[in-house]
Amino acid sequence: MGHTLFGALGLFSLNILLYCGHAQGVPQSVLTVSPSWTSPGDSVTLTCSVKPPSAGWRFFWYKAVPDMSRYSYYTYELLAGGTTGTEQDSYILHGQTHTAGYQCRAGRGDPVSYNQYSYVKFVWSGGVNPAASLTVSPHRLQHFSTESLSLICEGNSAEWRVKKADEDGYVSSCSDWGEMTGSTCNIDIRARSGVYWCESATQSSNAANITIHRESVTLHCRHGDQRKEKAADFYKDKTLIEMDRHVHRHFGVLKPKGQPSPK
């Protein structure tokens, strides 16, 4: 059993269509996930609350399933044992192995009257699933918009799509900020920072939290004696990013903001 969402602008827009503008006076379900980043085998707790709060609700839990026949579409399937809902406002997922999206709603009365669905929340996998994996090329998590960047999907599928969630939760597809060729998404200058992952009809990959900088910054290290060339170590957020024998060096990284070097 499942319900199909209609839309073409990612999950955020899909939810807006589903909720029909959040009809005034209809309680809203709010889903939280903990933890949001996992390693293979971790347990995840879904918690559903109703706004404004009231008593007597039963909670229903859904998982997002990619619909590869339509651009950015998903279907939502009830999780096992969820046909009658639960009295508890939390649901534990055991043995999480890959990136996945979830949704909840609440209902009460006989016959059941449901409130609005929650916005979708994703649980990101930091481990590689052999059936679906994402490779970032060049292999790093910080990039510049002027650089070429490819996201490569591999695994047990002939058809893939690459998705991204930004810091506001808006979900979009490769064609919004790049070009999908086979199983590879080549990102263009429209791309922004966010969490990226691969999807097929049956699998979702590990996720990568990629930062895309709009410009480069030159770091300068000045020694007390300008006449002597000495080794210069550069740090970002207390992490060594470069060791160099020159006093002045141009880097494709951002300068740490007031962050002292480690002892």
mmCIF file of C-alpha atoms in Angstrom:
data_model
loop_
_atom_site.group_PDB
_atom_site.id
_atom_site.type_symbol
_atom_site.label_atom_id
_atom_site.label_comp_id
_atom_site.label_asym_id
_atom_site.label_seq_id
_atom_site.Cartn_x
_atom_site.Cartn_y
_atom_site.Cartn_z
ATOM 1 C CA MET A 1 0.000 0.000 0.000
ATOM 2 C CA GLY A 2 1.361 3.397 -0.812
ATOM 3 C CA HIS A 3 0.484 6.851 -1.973
ATOM 4 C CA THR A 4 1.935 8.702 -4.954
ATOM 5 C CA LEU A 5 3.041 12.312 -4.807
ATOM 6 C CA PHE A 6 2.864 14.466 -7.910
ATOM 7 C CA GLY A 7 5.302 17.220 -8.808
ATOM 8 C CA ALA A 8 8.535 17.922 -10.624
ATOM 9 C CA LEU A 9 10.537 20.253 -8.432
ATOM 10 C CA GLY A 10 11.869 17.872 -5.778
ATOM 11 C CA LEU A 11 10.497 16.696 -2.474
ATOM 12 C CA PHE A 12 10.008 20.178 -1.060
ATOM 13 C CA SER A 13 7.690 21.126 -3.899
ATOM 14 C CA LEU A 14 6.067 17.696 -3.858
ATOM 15 C CA ASN A 15 5.112 18.193 -0.255
ATOM 16 C CA ILE A 16 3.626 21.595 -1.008
ATOM 17 C CA LEU A 17 1.393 20.030 -3.645
ATOM 18 C CA LEU A 18 0.427 17.179 -1.361
ATOM 19 C CA TYR A 19 -0.498 19.467 1.496
ATOM 20 C CA CYS A 20 -2.551 21.669 -0.840
ATOM 21 C CA GLY A 21 -1.246 24.814 0.716
ATOM 22 C CA HIS A 22 -1.496 23.562 4.298
ATOM 23 C CA ALA A 23 -5.231 24.029 4.715
ATOM 24 C CA GLN A 24 -5.963 26.392 7.562
ATOM 25 C CA GLY A 25 -6.943 24.658 10.793
ATOM 26 C CA VAL A 26 -5.687 21.182 9.789
ATOM 27 C CA PRO A 27 -3.035 19.872 12.238
ATOM 28 C CA GLN A 28 0.418 19.385 10.768
ATOM 29 C CA SER A 29 2.701 16.376 11.330
ATOM 30 C CA VAL A 30 6.379 17.135 11.994
ATOM 31 C CA LEU A 31 8.963 14.377 11.524
ATOM 32 C CA THR A 32 12.441 14.313 13.069
ATOM 33 C CA VAL A 33 15.126 11.658 12.557
ATOM 34 C CA SER A 34 17.991 10.722 14.861
ATOM 35 C CA PRO A 35 20.746 10.333 13.894
ATOM 36 C CA SER A 36 20.586 11.965 10.481
ATOM 37 C CA TRP A 37 23.963 10.471 9.421
ATOM 38 C CA THR A 38 24.560 6.749 9.878
ATOM 39 C CA SER A 39 27.031 3.958 9.311
ATOM 40 C CA PRO A 40 25.788 0.616 7.902
ATOM 41 C CA GLY A 41 23.849 -1.309 10.534
ATOM 42 C CA ASP A 42 22.966 1.678 12.734
ATOM 43 C CA SER A 43 19.492 2.087 14.223
ATOM 44 C CA VAL A 44 17.496 5.214 13.468
ATOM 45 C CA THR A 45 14.607 6.681 15.465
ATOM 46 C CA LEU A 46 11.769 8.451 13.650
ATOM 47 C CA THR A 47 9.692 10.774 15.852
ATOM 48 C CA CYS A 48 6.380 12.277 14.732
ATOM 49 C CA SER A 49 4.693 15.163 16.524
ATOM 50 C CA VAL A 50 1.470 17.063 15.804
ATOM 51 C CA LYS A 51 1.296 20.846 15.633
ATOM 52 C CA PRO A 52 -0.636 22.234 17.432
ATOM 53 C CA PRO A 53 -0.374 19.464 20.080
ATOM 54 C CA SER A 54 -3.470 17.457 21.003
ATOM 55 C CA ALA A 55 -4.259 13.970 22.328
ATOM 56 C CA GLY A 56 -5.610 10.741 20.839
ATOM 57 C CA TRP A 57 -3.458 10.392 17.727
ATOM 58 C CA ARG A 58 -2.115 7.213 16.148
ATOM 59 C CA PHE A 59 0.973 7.551 13.961
ATOM 60 C CA PHE A 60 1.640 6.145 10.489
ATOM 61 C CA TRP A 61 5.120 5.766 8.979
ATOM 62 C CA TYR A 62 6.234 5.821 5.343
ATOM 63 C CA LYS A 63 9.382 5.290 3.304
ATOM 64 C CA ALA A 64 10.208 7.156 0.067
ATOM 65 C CA VAL A 65 10.646 4.911 -2.991
ATOM 66 C CA PRO A 66 12.148 6.480 -6.161
ATOM 67 C CA ASP A 67 9.856 6.367 -9.185
ATOM 68 C CA MET A 68 12.314 6.268 -12.081
ATOM 69 C CA SER A 69 9.569 6.601 -14.700
ATOM 70 C CA ARG A 70 8.975 10.239 -13.722
ATOM 71 C CA TYR A 71 11.297 13.168 -13.128
ATOM 72 C CA SER A 72 12.010 13.565 -9.392
ATOM 73 C CA TYR A 73 8.939 11.557 -8.370
ATOM 74 C CA TYR A 74 8.590 9.275 -5.382
ATOM 75 C CA THR A 75 5.982 6.901 -4.094
ATOM 76 C CA TYR A 76 5.532 6.455 -0.369
ATOM 77 C CA GLU A 77 5.040 3.002 1.125
ATOM 78 C CA LEU A 78 3.846 2.192 4.624
ATOM 79 C CA LEU A 79 6.581 0.666 6.729
ATOM 80 C CA ALA A 80 6.053 -2.911 7.846
ATOM 81 C CA GLY A 81 3.339 -3.235 10.478
ATOM 82 C CA GLY A 82 2.183 0.313 9.957
ATOM 83 C CA THR A 83 -1.277 -0.285 8.468
ATOM 84 C CA THR A 84 -3.001 0.353 11.804
ATOM 85 C CA GLY A 85 -0.530 2.946 13.017
ATOM 86 C CA THR A 86 1.195 3.062 16.386
ATOM 87 C CA GLU A 87 0.187 4.682 19.664
ATOM 88 C CA GLN A 88 3.830 5.607 20.223
ATOM 89 C CA ASP A 89 5.037 8.748 18.496
ATOM 90 C CA SER A 90 8.364 7.099 17.602
ATOM 91 C CA TYR A 91 9.399 4.280 15.288
ATOM 92 C CA ILE A 92 12.817 2.568 15.358
ATOM 93 C CA LEU A 93 14.477 1.380 12.163
ATOM 94 C CA HIS A 94 17.034 -1.337 12.780
ATOM 95 C CA GLY A 95 20.027 -2.068 10.549
ATOM 96 C CA GLN A 96 19.949 1.054 8.378
ATOM 97 C CA THR A 97 22.180 0.331 5.373
ATOM 98 C CA HIS A 98 21.705 3.184 2.896
ATOM 99 C CA THR A 99 20.370 6.685 2.375
ATOM 100 C CA ALA A 100 16.566 6.828 2.604
ATOM 101 C CA GLY A 101 13.725 9.321 2.980
ATOM 102 C CA TYR A 102 10.841 9.022 5.447
ATOM 103 C CA GLN A 103 7.513 10.659 6.160
ATOM 104 C CA CYS A 104 4.803 10.417 8.818
ATOM 105 C CA ARG A 105 1.227 11.482 9.502
ATOM 106 C CA ALA A 106 -1.237 11.048 12.360
ATOM 107 C CA GLY A 107 -4.856 9.958 12.503
ATOM 108 C CA ARG A 108 -7.601 9.487 15.097
ATOM 109 C CA GLY A 109 -11.268 8.603 15.423
ATOM 110 C CA ASP A 110 -13.411 5.854 13.860
ATOM 111 C CA PRO A 111 -13.420 6.077 10.911
ATOM 112 C CA VAL A 112 -9.917 7.502 11.003
ATOM 113 C CA SER A 113 -9.454 11.171 10.204
ATOM 114 C CA TYR A 114 -5.898 11.940 9.134
ATOM 115 C CA ASN A 115 -3.916 15.126 9.458
ATOM 116 C CA GLN A 116 -1.438 16.419 6.885
ATOM 117 C CA TYR A 117 1.682 14.471 5.957
ATOM 118 C CA SER A 118 4.991 15.654 7.356
ATOM 119 C CA TYR A 119 7.734 17.028 5.189
ATOM 120 C CA VAL A 120 10.158 14.323 4.090
ATOM 121 C CA LYS A 121 13.309 13.833 6.140
ATOM 122 C CA PHE A 122 16.335 11.915 4.888
ATOM 123 C CA VAL A 123 18.699 9.670 6.794
ATOM 124 C CA TRP A 124 22.130 9.925 5.173
ATOM 125 C CA SER A 125 24.435 6.915 4.939
ATOM 126 C CA GLY A 126 28.156 7.474 5.332
ATOM 127 C CA GLY A 127 29.008 3.880 4.394
ATOM 128 C CA VAL A 128 29.232 2.404 0.896
ATOM 129 C CA ASN A 129 26.456 0.021 -0.125
ATOM 130 C CA PRO A 130 27.829 -2.523 -2.682
ATOM 131 C CA ALA A 131 24.501 -2.402 -4.528
ATOM 132 C CA ALA A 132 24.653 1.388 -4.889
ATOM 133 C CA SER A 133 27.618 3.705 -4.413
ATOM 134 C CA LEU A 134 28.454 7.341 -5.136
ATOM 135 C CA THR A 135 31.961 8.382 -6.190
ATOM 136 C CA VAL A 136 32.994 12.049 -6.273
ATOM 137 C CA SER A 137 35.610 13.002 -8.886
ATOM 138 C CA PRO A 138 37.968 14.693 -8.041
ATOM 139 C CA HIS A 139 37.853 12.711 -4.813
ATOM 140 C CA ARG A 140 37.349 15.424 -2.190
ATOM 141 C CA LEU A 141 34.437 17.222 -0.502
ATOM 142 C CA GLN A 142 35.482 20.850 -1.104
ATOM 143 C CA HIS A 143 35.315 22.198 -4.655
ATOM 144 C CA PHE A 144 35.145 25.449 -6.586
ATOM 145 C CA SER A 145 32.328 26.313 -8.983
ATOM 146 C CA THR A 146 34.885 26.888 -11.760
ATOM 147 C CA GLU A 147 36.246 23.343 -11.486
ATOM 148 C CA SER A 148 34.878 20.293 -13.255
ATOM 149 C CA LEU A 149 33.102 17.950 -10.854
ATOM 150 C CA SER A 150 31.531 14.578 -11.597
ATOM 151 C CA LEU A 151 29.292 12.389 -9.451
ATOM 152 C CA ILE A 152 29.450 8.758 -10.537
ATOM 153 C CA CYS A 153 26.840 6.134 -9.620
ATOM 154 C CA GLU A 154 27.790 2.458 -9.528
ATOM 155 C CA GLY A 155 25.978 -0.705 -8.483
ATOM 156 C CA ASN A 156 23.251 -3.158 -9.412
ATOM 157 C CA SER A 157 21.201 -0.935 -11.689
ATOM 158 C CA ALA A 158 21.093 0.145 -15.325
ATOM 159 C CA GLU A 159 19.405 3.451 -14.517
ATOM 160 C CA TRP A 160 20.459 6.070 -11.961
ATOM 161 C CA ARG A 161 19.610 9.603 -10.956
ATOM 162 C CA VAL A 162 21.674 11.942 -8.771
ATOM 163 C CA LYS A 163 19.877 13.998 -6.115
ATOM 164 C CA LYS A 164 20.864 16.859 -3.836
ATOM 165 C CA ALA A 165 19.382 18.285 -0.634
ATOM 166 C CA ASP A 166 20.393 21.824 0.309
ATOM 167 C CA GLU A 167 20.603 23.276 3.822
ATOM 168 C CA ASP A 168 16.907 24.258 3.690
ATOM 169 C CA GLY A 169 15.814 20.711 2.865
ATOM 170 C CA TYR A 170 14.979 21.482 -0.788
ATOM 171 C CA VAL A 171 15.635 18.401 -2.939
ATOM 172 C CA SER A 172 16.554 18.666 -6.624
ATOM 173 C CA SER A 173 17.915 16.452 -9.415
ATOM 174 C CA CYS A 174 21.075 16.535 -11.547
ATOM 175 C CA SER A 175 19.347 18.181 -14.520
ATOM 176 C CA ASP A 176 18.681 21.261 -12.335
ATOM 177 C CA TRP A 177 22.412 21.998 -11.917
ATOM 178 C CA GLY A 178 24.250 19.669 -14.296
ATOM 179 C CA GLU A 179 23.945 17.057 -17.020
ATOM 180 C CA MET A 180 23.215 13.378 -16.470
ATOM 181 C CA THR A 181 25.037 11.140 -18.946
ATOM 182 C CA GLY A 182 24.460 7.464 -18.285
ATOM 183 C CA SER A 183 25.365 6.920 -14.644
ATOM 184 C CA THR A 184 27.428 10.122 -14.285
ATOM 185 C CA CYS A 185 26.268 13.613 -13.333
ATOM 186 C CA ASN A 186 28.610 16.348 -14.564
ATOM 187 C CA ILE A 187 28.000 19.430 -12.412
ATOM 188 C CA ASP A 188 28.030 22.944 -13.878
ATOM 189 C CA ILE A 189 28.388 26.413 -12.334
ATOM 190 C CA ARG A 190 24.768 26.376 -11.091
ATOM 191 C CA ALA A 191 25.632 23.779 -8.466
ATOM 192 C CA ARG A 192 25.605 24.745 -4.807
ATOM 193 C CA SER A 193 26.721 23.115 -1.570
ATOM 194 C CA GLY A 194 24.568 20.293 -0.255
ATOM 195 C CA VAL A 195 24.232 16.574 0.373
ATOM 196 C CA TYR A 196 24.439 14.511 -2.834
ATOM 197 C CA TRP A 197 23.510 10.876 -3.436
ATOM 198 C CA CYS A 198 22.521 8.350 -6.147
ATOM 199 C CA GLU A 199 19.169 6.611 -6.541
ATOM 200 C CA SER A 200 17.866 3.714 -8.593
ATOM 201 C CA ALA A 201 14.418 2.131 -8.538
ATOM 202 C CA THR A 202 15.416 -0.162 -5.672
ATOM 203 C CA GLN A 203 18.562 1.294 -4.090
ATOM 204 C CA SER A 204 20.038 4.506 -2.724
ATOM 205 C CA SER A 205 23.754 5.085 -2.271
ATOM 206 C CA ASN A 206 25.999 6.575 0.351
ATOM 207 C CA ALA A 207 25.751 10.360 0.611
ATOM 208 C CA ALA A 208 28.440 13.042 0.289
ATOM 209 C CA ASN A 209 28.227 16.451 1.983
ATOM 210 C CA ILE A 210 29.915 18.592 -0.681
ATOM 211 C CA THR A 211 30.914 22.232 -0.217
ATOM 212 C CA ILE A 212 31.159 24.290 -3.421
ATOM 213 C CA HIS A 213 32.991 27.607 -3.071
ATOM 214 C CA ARG A 214 32.297 30.513 -5.393
ATOM 215 C CA GLU A 215 35.854 31.893 -5.414
ATOM 216 C CA SER A 216 39.413 31.093 -4.366
ATOM 217 C CA VAL A 217 41.366 32.812 -1.604
ATOM 218 C CA THR A 218 45.079 33.481 -1.324
ATOM 219 C CA LEU A 219 46.667 32.691 2.031
ATOM 220 C CA HIS A 220 49.786 34.575 3.116
ATOM 221 C CA CYS A 221 52.083 33.526 5.935
ATOM 222 C CA ARG A 222 54.518 36.232 7.152
ATOM 223 C CA HIS A 223 57.563 35.517 9.291
ATOM 224 C CA GLY A 224 59.332 38.002 11.508
ATOM 225 C CA ASP A 225 62.479 37.927 9.379
ATOM 226 C CA GLN A 226 61.338 38.703 5.819
ATOM 227 C CA ARG A 227 64.835 38.084 4.448
ATOM 228 C CA LYS A 228 64.775 34.384 5.225
ATOM 229 C CA GLU A 229 62.582 31.835 3.520
ATOM 230 C CA LYS A 230 61.101 29.473 6.071
ATOM 231 C CA ALA A 231 58.626 26.610 6.047
ATOM 232 C CA ALA A 232 54.995 27.694 6.340
ATOM 233 C CA ASP A 233 52.203 25.427 7.564
ATOM 234 C CA PHE A 234 48.614 26.362 6.716
ATOM 235 C CA TYR A 235 45.592 25.249 8.751
ATOM 236 C CA LYS A 236 41.833 25.337 8.261
ATOM 237 C CA ASP A 237 39.613 24.721 11.290
ATOM 238 C CA LYS A 238 42.678 23.427 13.176
ATOM 239 C CA THR A 239 43.407 20.891 10.424
ATOM 240 C CA LEU A 240 46.666 21.000 8.469
ATOM 241 C CA ILE A 241 45.866 21.669 4.807
ATOM 242 C CA GLU A 242 49.307 22.354 3.331
ATOM 243 C CA MET A 243 53.005 22.364 4.228
ATOM 244 C CA ASP A 244 55.159 24.504 1.970
ATOM 245 C CA ARG A 245 58.694 25.851 1.734
ATOM 246 C CA HIS A 246 57.585 29.234 0.408
ATOM 247 C CA VAL A 247 56.442 32.195 2.433
ATOM 248 C CA HIS A 248 53.628 33.056 0.007
ATOM 249 C CA ARG A 249 51.389 30.440 -1.548
ATOM 250 C CA HIS A 250 48.069 30.447 -3.451
ATOM 251 C CA PHE A 251 45.553 27.822 -2.324
ATOM 252 C CA GLY A 252 42.165 26.688 -3.556
ATOM 253 C CA VAL A 253 40.743 26.729 -0.037
ATOM 254 C CA LEU A 254 39.092 29.269 2.195
ATOM 255 C CA LYS A 255 41.020 31.087 4.881
ATOM 256 C CA PRO A 256 40.130 30.007 8.425
ATOM 257 C CA LYS A 257 38.091 32.698 10.144
ATOM 258 C CA GLY A 258 40.060 33.680 13.218
ATOM 259 C CA GLN A 259 40.961 30.086 13.910
ATOM 260 C CA PRO A 260 44.300 29.685 15.705
ATOM 261 C CA SER A 261 46.807 27.120 14.573
ATOM 262 C CA PRO A 262 47.003 24.021 16.752
ATOM 263 C CA LYS A 263 49.832 23.774 19.210
#
